[in-house]
Short mmCIF file of C-alpha atoms in Angstrom, two decimals:
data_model
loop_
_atom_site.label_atom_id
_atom_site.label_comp_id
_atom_site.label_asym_id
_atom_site.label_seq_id
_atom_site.Cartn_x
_atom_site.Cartn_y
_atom_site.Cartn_z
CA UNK A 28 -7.78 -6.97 -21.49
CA UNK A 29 -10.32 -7.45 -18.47
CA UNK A 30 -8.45 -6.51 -14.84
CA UNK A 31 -10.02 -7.61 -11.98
CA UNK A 32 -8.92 -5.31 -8.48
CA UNK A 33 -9.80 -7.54 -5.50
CA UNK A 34 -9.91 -5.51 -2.23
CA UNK A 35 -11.70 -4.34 1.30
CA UNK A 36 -12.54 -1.46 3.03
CA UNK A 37 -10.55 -2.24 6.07
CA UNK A 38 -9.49 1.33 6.56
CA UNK A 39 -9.58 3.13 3.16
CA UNK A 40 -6.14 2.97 2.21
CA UNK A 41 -6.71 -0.50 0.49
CA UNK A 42 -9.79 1.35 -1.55
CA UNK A 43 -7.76 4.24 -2.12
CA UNK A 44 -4.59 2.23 -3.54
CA UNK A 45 -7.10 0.01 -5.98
CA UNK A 46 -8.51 3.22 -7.68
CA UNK A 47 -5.56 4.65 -7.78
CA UNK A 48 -4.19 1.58 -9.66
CA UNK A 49 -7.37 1.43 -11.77
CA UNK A 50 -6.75 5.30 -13.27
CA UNK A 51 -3.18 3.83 -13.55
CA UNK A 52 -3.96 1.03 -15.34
CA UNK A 53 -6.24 2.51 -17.46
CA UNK A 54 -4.05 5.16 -18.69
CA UNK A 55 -1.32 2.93 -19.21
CA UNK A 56 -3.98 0.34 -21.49
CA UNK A 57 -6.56 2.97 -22.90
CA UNK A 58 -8.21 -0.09 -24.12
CA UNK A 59 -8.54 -2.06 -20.80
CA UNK A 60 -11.57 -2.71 -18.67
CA UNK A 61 -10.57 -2.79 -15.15
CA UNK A 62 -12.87 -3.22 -12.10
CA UNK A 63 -12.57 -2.77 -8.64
CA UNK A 64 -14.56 -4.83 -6.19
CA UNK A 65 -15.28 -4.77 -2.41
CA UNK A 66 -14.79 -8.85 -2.06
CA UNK A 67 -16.14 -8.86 1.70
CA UNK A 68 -19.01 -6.53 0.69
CA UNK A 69 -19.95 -9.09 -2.32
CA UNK A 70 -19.37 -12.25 -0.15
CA UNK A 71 -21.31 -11.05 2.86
CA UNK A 72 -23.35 -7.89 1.53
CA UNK A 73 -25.81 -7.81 4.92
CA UNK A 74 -22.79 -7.81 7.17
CA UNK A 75 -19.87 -6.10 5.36
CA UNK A 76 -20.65 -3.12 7.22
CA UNK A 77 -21.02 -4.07 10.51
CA UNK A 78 -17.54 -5.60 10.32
CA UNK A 79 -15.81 -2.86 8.73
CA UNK A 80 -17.63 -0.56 11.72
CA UNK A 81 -15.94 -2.82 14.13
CA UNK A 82 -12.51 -3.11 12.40
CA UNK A 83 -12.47 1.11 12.79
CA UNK A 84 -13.73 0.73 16.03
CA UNK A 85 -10.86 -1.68 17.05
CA UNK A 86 -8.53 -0.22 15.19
CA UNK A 87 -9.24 3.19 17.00
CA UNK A 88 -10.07 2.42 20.30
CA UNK A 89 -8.66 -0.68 20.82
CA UNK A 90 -5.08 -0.80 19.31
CA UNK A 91 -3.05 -3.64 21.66
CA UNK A 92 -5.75 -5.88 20.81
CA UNK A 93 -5.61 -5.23 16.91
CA UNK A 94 -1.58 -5.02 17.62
CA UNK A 95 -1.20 -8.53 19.67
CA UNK A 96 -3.26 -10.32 16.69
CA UNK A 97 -0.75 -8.25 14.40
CA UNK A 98 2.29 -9.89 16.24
CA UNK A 99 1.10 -13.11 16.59
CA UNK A 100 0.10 -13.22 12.83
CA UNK A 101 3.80 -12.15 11.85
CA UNK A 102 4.97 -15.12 13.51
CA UNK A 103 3.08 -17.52 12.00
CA UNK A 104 3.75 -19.16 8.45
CA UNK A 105 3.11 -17.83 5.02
CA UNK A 106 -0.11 -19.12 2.84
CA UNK A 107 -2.71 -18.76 5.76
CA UNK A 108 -5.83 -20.34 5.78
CA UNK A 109 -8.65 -17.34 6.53
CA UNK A 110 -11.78 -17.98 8.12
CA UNK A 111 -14.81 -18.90 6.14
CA UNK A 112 -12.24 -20.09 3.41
CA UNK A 113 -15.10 -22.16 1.55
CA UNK A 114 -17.76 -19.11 1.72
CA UNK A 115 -15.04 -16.55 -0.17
CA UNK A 116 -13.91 -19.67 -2.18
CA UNK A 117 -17.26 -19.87 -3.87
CA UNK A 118 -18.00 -16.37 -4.39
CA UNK A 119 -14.87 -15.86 -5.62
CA UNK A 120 -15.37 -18.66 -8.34
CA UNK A 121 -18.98 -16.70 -8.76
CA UNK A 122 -16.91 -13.17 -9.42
CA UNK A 123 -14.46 -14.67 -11.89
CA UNK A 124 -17.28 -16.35 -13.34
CA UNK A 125 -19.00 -12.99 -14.02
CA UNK A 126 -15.90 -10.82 -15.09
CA UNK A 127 -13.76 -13.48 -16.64
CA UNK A 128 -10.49 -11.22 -15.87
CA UNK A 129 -7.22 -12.04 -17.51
CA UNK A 130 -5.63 -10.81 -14.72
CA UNK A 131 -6.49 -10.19 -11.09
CA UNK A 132 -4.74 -7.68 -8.37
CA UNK A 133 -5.35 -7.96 -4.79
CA UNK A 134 -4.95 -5.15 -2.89
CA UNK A 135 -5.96 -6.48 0.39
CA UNK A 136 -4.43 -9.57 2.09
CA UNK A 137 -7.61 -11.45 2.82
CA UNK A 138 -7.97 -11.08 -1.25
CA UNK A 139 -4.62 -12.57 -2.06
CA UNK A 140 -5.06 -15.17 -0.17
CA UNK A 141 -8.52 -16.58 -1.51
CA UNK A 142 -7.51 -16.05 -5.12
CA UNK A 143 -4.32 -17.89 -4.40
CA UNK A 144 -6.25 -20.55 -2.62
CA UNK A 145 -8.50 -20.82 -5.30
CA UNK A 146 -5.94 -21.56 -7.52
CA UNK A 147 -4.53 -24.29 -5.53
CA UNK A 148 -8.22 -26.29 -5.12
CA UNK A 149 -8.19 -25.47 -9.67
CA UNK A 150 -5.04 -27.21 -9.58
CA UNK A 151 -5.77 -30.37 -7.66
CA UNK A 152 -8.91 -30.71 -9.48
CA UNK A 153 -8.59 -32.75 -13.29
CA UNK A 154 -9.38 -31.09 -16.01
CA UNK A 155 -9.47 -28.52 -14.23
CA UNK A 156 -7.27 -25.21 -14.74
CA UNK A 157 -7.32 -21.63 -13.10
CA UNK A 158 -4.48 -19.95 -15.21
CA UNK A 159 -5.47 -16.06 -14.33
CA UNK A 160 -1.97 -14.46 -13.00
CA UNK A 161 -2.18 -13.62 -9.55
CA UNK A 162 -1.19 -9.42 -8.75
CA UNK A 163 -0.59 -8.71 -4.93
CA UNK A 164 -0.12 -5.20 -4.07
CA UNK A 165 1.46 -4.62 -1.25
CA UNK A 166 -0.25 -1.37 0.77
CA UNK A 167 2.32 -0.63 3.48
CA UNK A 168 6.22 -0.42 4.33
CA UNK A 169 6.08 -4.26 5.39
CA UNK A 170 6.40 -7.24 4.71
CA UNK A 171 3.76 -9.42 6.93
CA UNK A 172 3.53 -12.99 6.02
CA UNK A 173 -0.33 -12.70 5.32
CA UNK A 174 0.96 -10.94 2.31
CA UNK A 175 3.09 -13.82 1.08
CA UNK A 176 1.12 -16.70 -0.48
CA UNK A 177 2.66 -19.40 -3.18
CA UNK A 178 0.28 -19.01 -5.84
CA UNK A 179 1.23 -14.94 -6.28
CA UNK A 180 2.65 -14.93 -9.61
CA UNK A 181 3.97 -10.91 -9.00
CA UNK A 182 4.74 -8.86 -5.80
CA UNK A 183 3.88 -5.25 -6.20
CA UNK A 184 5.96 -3.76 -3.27
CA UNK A 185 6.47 -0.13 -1.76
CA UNK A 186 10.10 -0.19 -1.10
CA UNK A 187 13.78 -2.68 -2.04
CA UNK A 188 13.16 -2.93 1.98
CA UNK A 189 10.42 -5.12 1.38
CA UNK A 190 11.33 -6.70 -1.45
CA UNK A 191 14.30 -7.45 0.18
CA UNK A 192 11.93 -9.09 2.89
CA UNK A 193 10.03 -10.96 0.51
CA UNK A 194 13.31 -12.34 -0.66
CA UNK A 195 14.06 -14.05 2.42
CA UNK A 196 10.86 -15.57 3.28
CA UNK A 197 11.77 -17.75 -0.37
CA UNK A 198 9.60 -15.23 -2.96
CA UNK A 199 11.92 -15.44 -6.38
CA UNK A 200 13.55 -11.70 -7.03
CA UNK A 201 11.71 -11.71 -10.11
CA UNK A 202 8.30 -11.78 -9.06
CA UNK A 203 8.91 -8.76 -7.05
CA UNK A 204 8.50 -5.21 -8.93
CA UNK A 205 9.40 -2.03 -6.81
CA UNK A 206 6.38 0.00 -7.16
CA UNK A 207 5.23 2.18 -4.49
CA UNK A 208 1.71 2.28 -3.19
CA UNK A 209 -0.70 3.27 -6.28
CA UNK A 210 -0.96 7.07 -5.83
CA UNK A 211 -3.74 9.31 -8.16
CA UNK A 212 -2.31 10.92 -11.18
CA UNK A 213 -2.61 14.07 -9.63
CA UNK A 214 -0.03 13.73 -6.95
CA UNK A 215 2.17 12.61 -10.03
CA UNK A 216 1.35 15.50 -12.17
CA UNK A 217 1.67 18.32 -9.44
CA UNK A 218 4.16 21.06 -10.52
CA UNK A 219 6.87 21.96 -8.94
CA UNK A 220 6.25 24.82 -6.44
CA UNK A 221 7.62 28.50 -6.01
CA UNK A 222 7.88 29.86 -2.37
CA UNK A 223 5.50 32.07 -1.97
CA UNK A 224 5.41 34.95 0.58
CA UNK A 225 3.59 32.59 2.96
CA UNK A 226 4.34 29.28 4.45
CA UNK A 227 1.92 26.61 3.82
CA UNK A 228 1.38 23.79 6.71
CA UNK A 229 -1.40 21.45 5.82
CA UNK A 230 -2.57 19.21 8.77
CA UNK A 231 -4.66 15.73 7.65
CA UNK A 232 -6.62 13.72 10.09
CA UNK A 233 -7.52 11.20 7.55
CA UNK A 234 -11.23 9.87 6.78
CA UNK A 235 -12.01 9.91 10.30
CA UNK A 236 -10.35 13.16 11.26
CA UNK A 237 -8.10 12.02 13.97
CA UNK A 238 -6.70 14.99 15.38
CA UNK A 239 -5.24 16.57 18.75
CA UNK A 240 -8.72 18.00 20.44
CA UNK A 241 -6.36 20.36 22.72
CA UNK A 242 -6.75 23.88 21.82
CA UNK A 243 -3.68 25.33 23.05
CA UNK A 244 -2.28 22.52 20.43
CA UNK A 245 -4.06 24.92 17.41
CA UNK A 246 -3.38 28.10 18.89
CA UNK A 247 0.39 27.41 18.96
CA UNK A 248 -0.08 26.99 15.12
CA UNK A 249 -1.71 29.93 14.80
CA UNK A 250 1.35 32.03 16.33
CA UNK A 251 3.76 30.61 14.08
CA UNK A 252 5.09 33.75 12.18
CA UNK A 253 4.24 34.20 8.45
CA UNK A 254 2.60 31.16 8.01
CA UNK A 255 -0.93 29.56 7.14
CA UNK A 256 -2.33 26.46 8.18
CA UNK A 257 -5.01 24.06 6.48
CA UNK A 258 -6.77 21.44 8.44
CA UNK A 259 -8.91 18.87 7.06
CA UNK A 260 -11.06 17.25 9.74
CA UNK A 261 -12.22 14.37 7.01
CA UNK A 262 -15.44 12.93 8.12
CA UNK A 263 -15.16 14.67 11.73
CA UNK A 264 -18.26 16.87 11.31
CA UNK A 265 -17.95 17.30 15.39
CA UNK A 266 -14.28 18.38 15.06
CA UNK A 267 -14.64 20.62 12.20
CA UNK A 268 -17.32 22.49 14.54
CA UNK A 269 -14.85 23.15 17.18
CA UNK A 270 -12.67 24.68 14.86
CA UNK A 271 -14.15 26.33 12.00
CA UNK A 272 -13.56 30.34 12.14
CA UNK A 273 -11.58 30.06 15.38
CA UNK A 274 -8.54 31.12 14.44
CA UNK A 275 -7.23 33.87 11.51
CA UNK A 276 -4.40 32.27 10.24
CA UNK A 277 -6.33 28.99 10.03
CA UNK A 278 -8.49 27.38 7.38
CA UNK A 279 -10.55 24.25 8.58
CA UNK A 280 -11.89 22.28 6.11
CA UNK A 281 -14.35 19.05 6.07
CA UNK A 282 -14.13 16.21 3.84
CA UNK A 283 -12.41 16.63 0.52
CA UNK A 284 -11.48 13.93 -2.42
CA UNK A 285 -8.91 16.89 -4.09
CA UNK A 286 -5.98 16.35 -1.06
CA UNK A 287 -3.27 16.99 -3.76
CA UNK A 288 -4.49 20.52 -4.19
CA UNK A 289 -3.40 21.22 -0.47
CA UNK A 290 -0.89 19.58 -0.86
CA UNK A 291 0.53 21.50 -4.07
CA UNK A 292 0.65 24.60 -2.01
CA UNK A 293 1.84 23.06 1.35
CA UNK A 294 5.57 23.37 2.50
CA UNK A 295 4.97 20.27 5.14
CA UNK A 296 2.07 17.86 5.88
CA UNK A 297 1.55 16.80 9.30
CA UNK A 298 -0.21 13.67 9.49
CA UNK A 299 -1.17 10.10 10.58
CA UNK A 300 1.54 7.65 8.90
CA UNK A 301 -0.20 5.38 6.67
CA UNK A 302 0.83 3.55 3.40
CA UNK A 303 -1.01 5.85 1.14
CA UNK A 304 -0.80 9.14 2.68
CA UNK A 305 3.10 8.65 2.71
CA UNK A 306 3.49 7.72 -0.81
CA UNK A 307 1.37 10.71 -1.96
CA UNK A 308 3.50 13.36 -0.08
CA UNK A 309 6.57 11.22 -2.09
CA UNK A 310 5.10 12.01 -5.15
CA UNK A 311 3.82 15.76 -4.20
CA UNK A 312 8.11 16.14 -2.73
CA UNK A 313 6.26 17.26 0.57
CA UNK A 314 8.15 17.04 3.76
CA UNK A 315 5.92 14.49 6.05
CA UNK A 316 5.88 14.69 9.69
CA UNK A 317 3.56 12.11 11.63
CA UNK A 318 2.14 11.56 15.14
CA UNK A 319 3.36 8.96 17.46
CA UNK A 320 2.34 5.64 15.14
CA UNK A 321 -0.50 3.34 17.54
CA UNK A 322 -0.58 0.65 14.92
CA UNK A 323 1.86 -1.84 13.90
CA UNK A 324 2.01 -1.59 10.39
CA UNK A 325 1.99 2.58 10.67
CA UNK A 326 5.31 2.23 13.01
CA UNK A 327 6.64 0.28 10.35
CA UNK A 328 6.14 3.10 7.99
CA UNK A 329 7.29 6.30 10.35
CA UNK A 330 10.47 4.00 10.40
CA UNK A 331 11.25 3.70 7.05
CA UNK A 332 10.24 7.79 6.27
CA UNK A 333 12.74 8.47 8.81
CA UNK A 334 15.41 6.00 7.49
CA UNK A 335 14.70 7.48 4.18
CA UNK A 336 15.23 11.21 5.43
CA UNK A 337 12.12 12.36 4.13
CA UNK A 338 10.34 12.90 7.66
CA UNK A 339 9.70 12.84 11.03
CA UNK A 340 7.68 11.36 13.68
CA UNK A 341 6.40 13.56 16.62
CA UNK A 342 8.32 12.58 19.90
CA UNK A 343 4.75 12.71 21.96
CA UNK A 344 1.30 14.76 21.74
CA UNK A 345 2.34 18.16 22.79
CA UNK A 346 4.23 18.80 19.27
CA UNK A 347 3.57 22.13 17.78
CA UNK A 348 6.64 23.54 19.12
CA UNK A 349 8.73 20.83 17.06
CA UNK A 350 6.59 21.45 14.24
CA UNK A 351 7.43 25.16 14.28
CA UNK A 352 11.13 24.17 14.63
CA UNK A 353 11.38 22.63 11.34
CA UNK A 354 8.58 24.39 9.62
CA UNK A 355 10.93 27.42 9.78
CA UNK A 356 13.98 25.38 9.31
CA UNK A 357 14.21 25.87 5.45
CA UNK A 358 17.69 23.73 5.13
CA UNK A 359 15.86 20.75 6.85
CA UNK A 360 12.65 21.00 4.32
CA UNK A 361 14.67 21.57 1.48
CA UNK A 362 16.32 18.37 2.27
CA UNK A 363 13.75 16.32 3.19
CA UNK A 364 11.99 17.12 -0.31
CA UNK A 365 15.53 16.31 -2.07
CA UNK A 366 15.27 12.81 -0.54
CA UNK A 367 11.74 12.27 -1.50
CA UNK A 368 12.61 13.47 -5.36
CA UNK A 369 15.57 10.73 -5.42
CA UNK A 370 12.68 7.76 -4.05
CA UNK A 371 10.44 9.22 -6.53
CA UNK A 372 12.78 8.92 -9.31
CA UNK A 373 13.58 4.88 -8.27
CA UNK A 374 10.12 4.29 -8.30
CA UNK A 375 9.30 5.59 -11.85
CA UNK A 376 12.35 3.46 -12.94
CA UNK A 377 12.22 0.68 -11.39
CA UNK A 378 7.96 0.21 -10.71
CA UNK A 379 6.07 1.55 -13.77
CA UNK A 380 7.46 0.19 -16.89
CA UNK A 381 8.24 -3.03 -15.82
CA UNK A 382 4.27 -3.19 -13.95
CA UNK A 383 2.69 -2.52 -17.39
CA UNK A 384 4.69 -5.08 -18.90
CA UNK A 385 3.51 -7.90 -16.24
CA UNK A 386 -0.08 -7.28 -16.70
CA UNK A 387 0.29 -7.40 -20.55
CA UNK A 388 2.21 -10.63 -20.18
CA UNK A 389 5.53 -9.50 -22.17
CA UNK A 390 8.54 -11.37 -22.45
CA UNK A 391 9.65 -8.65 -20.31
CA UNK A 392 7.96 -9.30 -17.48
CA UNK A 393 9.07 -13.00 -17.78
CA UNK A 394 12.60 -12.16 -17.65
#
């Protein structure tokens, strides 16, 4: 079985979530080839990162803008036409062509949509037939209409919320499989943790190290009685300067590709809420507490982790205080982990089994 994994590196949560899905697939199908590609880096190789500087610039520095086109977007229809639709329709042809997948997963939603139009131009053509199932794997709590395109033959999605979503914007119940967001076997294979004579905070910037730059914000960590903090700055060499051997009951770290070992130890992650982050504190049972969500599609998350019980989301900035509240609030942890354990356990059930089965083709999945 040859699995194609369409996606982009529009923030690094879409990479992330198709190797993740890769190591999954591959353990489930030992036999499988399965091969993830950068579709806007293939289509437009001299240029690919250029735009992917500007998306993080955008995205970064210039949130209402990247917010408004968010908005408008959601109100438009579902099947939308991208720009330079014939340019990716041709290389997409040219990538099927060369890996001649039996199935293909998008894990981006500029990626679904291509492969679905694609599909479409095979159909209207005679003679003329593109039957390679269709895999869309949804990579946050939401269900945006670029997401939704009629030549999908499965939904991959993080939550019932957005399947129930998908539902009412006419996608059949049965092309929608309750997932998660692709996580790496290690966050599934973490054991389950002792209290130790220390508490553990772990503190996450993400690739690009986004973190308070206040001091006083760092020093009220390091006050919190019998506890230990770990930062990881990411890629923020300039950051990790600052704060590297400031403090003695702090541990900075740079850029690091073994997060689940940090979080193994840590009693709560404080972080930025994105799709994958989130789904790999469900799986570690970590307690997740965000800052104030800029984008859309993160305050779409930080409300469903807070629906769910299993976090919270900083009221403003200035939150180490609050974060010392509940870091030394054992009842609220312990319950906040319970919750995650119980999402966990719906995921397994519901996602896994039946997700193997649809790329195989069973008579299970077709049910």
């Amino acid at each position: 079985m040859n699995i194609l994994i369409l996606t982009g590196k529009f923030g690094m949560g879409h990479w992330a979530a198709s190797q993740s899905l890769r190591q999954q697939l591959l353990r489930g199908f030992p036999d499988a080839v399965a091969e993830v590609e950068d579709f806007p880096a293939y289509v437009l190789p001299n240029a690919s990162e250029a735009i992917y500087k500007f998306f993080h610039l955008v995205v970064t520095h210039g949130t209402h803008l990247f917010n408004t086109w968010y908005k408008l977007t959601a109100m438009g229809h579902t099947d939308a036409c991208p720009p330079l639709e014939g340019l990716f329709l041709d290389k997409l042809a040219e990538l099927l062509e060369k890996y001649r997948p039996d199935a293909v997963i998008a894990t981006h939603p500029l990626c679904a949509q291509i492969m679905s139009r694609l599909k479409e131009e095979a159909a209207r053509k005679e003679n003329c037939c593109l039957d390679i199932p269709l895999f869309t794997c949804i990579t946050d709590v939401s269900s945006h209409p670029e997401w939704v395109n009629r030549n999908t033959d499965c939904y991959l999605v993080p939550s019932r919320e957005v399947k129930e979503s998908l539902e009412e914007k006419g996608v059949a119940p049965a092309r929608i499989f309750v997932t998660g967001i692709p996580v790496r076997e290690e966050f599934r294979r973490l054991p389950e943790r002792n209290g130790g004579q220390h508490r553990e905070l772990l503190i996450m910037g993400g690739g690009l190290g986004l973190l308070p730059s206040e001091e006083s914000f760092y020093e009220a960590l390091n006050k919190i009685p019998n506890t230990r903090v770990t930062i990881i700055t990411g890629h923020n060499k300039k950051l990790f300067r600052r704060l590297a051997g400031r403090w003695e009951n702090i541990e900075v770290l740079g850029y690091t590709d073994c997060v689940w070992e940090y979080m193994a130890k840590a009693d709560m992650i404080v972080t930025k809420p994105g799709g994958i982050t989130l789904f790999e504190s469900i799986y570690a049972q970590v307690p997740i507490y965000t800052w104030p969500p800029s984008l859309c599609q993160e305050q779409g998350n930080a409300r469903w982790l807070t629906g769910k019980g299993i976090g919270w989301v900083a009221r403003g900035e200035d939150c180490a205080e609050e974060i010392r509240e509940i870091l030394m609030d054992g009842k609220r942890l312990a319950q906040a982990a319970a919750r995650m354990k119980m999402v966990r356990q719906q995921l397994e059930v519901e996602g896994i089994n039946r997700l193997m089965a649809a790329i195989a083709g069973s008579e299970e999945a077709a049910a």
